[in-house]
Coordinates of C-alpha atoms in Angstrom, one line a residue:
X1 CA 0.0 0.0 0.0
X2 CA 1.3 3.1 -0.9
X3 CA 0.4 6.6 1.0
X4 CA 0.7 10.1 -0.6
X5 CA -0.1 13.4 0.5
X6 CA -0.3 16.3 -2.0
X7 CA -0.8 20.2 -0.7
X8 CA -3.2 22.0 -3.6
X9 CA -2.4 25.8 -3.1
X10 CA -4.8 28.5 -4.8
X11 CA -4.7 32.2 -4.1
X12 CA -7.7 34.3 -3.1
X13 CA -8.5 35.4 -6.9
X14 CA -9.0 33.6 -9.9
X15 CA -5.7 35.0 -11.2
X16 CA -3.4 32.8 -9.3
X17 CA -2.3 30.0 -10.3
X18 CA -2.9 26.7 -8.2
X19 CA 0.2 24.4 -7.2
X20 CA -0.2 20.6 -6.4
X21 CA 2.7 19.9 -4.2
X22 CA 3.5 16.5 -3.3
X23 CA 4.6 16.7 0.1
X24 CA 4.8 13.1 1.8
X25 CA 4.7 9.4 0.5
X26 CA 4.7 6.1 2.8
X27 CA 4.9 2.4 1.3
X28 CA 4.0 0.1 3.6
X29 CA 4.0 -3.3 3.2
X30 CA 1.7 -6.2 6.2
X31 CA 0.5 -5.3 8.8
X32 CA 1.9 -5.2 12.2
X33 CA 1.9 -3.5 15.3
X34 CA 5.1 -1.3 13.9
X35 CA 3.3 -0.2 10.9
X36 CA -0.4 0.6 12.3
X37 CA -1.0 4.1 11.3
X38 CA 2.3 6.6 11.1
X39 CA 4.9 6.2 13.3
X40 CA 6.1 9.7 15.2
X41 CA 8.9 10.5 13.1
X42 CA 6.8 9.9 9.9
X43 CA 4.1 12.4 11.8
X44 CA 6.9 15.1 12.3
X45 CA 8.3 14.8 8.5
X46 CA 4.6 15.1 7.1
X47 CA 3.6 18.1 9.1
X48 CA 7.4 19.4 8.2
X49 CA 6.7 19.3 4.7
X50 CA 3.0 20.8 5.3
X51 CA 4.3 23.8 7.6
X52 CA 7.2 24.3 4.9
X53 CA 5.0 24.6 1.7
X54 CA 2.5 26.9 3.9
X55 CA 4.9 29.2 5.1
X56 CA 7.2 29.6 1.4
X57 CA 3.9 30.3 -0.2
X58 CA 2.8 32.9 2.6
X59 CA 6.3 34.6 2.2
X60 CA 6.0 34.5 -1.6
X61 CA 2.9 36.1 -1.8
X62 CA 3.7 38.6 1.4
X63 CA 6.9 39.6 -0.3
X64 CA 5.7 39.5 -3.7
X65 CA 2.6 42.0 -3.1
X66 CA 4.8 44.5 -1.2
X67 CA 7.2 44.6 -4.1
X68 CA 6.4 48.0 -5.1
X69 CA 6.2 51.9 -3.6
X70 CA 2.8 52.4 -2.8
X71 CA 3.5 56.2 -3.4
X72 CA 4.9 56.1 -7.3
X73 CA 4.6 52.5 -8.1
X74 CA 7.8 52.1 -9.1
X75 CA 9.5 48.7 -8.1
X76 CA 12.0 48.7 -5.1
X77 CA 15.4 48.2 -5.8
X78 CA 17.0 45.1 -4.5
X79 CA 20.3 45.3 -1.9
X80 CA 20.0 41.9 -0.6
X81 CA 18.8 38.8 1.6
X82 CA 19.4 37.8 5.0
X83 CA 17.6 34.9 6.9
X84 CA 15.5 35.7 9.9
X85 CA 14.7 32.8 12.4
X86 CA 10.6 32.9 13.6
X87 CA 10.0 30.1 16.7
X88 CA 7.0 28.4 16.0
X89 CA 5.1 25.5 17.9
X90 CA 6.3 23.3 15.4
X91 CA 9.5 24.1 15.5
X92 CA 12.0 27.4 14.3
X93 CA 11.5 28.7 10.6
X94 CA 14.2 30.3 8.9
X95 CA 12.6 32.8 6.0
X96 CA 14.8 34.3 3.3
X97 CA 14.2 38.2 3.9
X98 CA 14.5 40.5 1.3
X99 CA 16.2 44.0 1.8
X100 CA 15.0 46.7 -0.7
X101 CA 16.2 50.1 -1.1
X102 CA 13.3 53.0 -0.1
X103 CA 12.1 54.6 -3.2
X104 CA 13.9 58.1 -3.7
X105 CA 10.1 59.5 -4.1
X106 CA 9.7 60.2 -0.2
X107 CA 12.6 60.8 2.7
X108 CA 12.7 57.6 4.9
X109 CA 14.7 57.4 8.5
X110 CA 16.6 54.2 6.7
X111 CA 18.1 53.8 3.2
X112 CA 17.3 50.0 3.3
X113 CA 14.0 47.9 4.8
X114 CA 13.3 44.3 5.3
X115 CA 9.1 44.3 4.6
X116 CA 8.9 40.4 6.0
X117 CA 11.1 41.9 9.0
X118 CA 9.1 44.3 9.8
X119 CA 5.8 42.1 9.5
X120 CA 7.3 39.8 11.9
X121 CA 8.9 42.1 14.6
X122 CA 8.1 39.2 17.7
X123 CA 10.1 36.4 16.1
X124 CA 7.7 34.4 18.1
X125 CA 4.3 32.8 17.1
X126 CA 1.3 33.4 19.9
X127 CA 0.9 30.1 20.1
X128 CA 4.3 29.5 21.2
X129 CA 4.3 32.3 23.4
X130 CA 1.0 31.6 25.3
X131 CA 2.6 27.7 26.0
X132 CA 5.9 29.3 27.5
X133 CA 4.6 32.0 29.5
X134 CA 3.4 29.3 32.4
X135 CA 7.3 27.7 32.4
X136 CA 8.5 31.7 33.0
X137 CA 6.2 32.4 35.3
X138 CA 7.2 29.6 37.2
X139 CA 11.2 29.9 36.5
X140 CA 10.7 33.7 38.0
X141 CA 8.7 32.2 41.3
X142 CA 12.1 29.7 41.2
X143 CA 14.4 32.7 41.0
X144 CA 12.2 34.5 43.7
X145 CA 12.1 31.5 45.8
X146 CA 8.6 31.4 46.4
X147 CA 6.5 28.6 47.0
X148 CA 4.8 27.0 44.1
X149 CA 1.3 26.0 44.7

């Protein structure tokens, strides 16, 4: 028996083009108790490959539609790419980050921007936040040496 999963992508309008993206196969052969259902590290590589095509398309498309001055239209000028590292529930995503040059049509505080930096100033999902702020509340009532209830 063979298992594949396949991620459809379509954009909001009718202009985007839709991707099939084969994320995840399994062959499995009799059954036993080993091979019941997937196994955890087969879980964790399927919703790798699922949080991986979700996130590149969201970062196209982000990048992609702020690829332009909103004052004069005219496209930004490319000065390069650094990675920035976003903790996530299911783990730490590294994004490719674009750095563009302001447009010479309006005075800016900065020559250069990062858009997908500045969309994602907290580096840190809410999910992931809401789950950790129990462990530092209780690492503070450690480091206060007060009694946990």
């Amino acid at each position: 028996m063979k298992l594949t999963v396949h991620v459809t992508l379509s954009g909001d309008d009718d202009d985007t083009k839709t991707v099939v993206r084969e994320v995840f196969a399994l062959t499995r052969e009799a059954l036993t108790p080993d091979t019941l259902g997937l196994g955890l590290a087969e879980a964790k590589n399927l919703l790798a490959a699922v949080q991986d095509t979700l996130v590149t398309a969201q970062v196209s498309a982000t990048v992609a539609a702020q690829d332009t001055c909103p004052d004069c239209a005219a496209p930004y000028r490319h000065k390069d790419k650094h990675t920035i590292v976003v903790r996530s529930l299911f783990g730490t995503l590294r994004l490719d980050s674009p750095r563009w040059w302001h447009c010479p049509c309006q005075v800016h505080p900065t020559r250069t921007f990062s858009p997908l930096a500045a969309l994602l100033p907290e580096r840190t999902t809410p999910e992931l936040s809401y789950l950790q702020a129990p462990l530092r509340w209780a690492g503070l009532l450690r480091c206060l040496r007060l009694p946990v209830e």
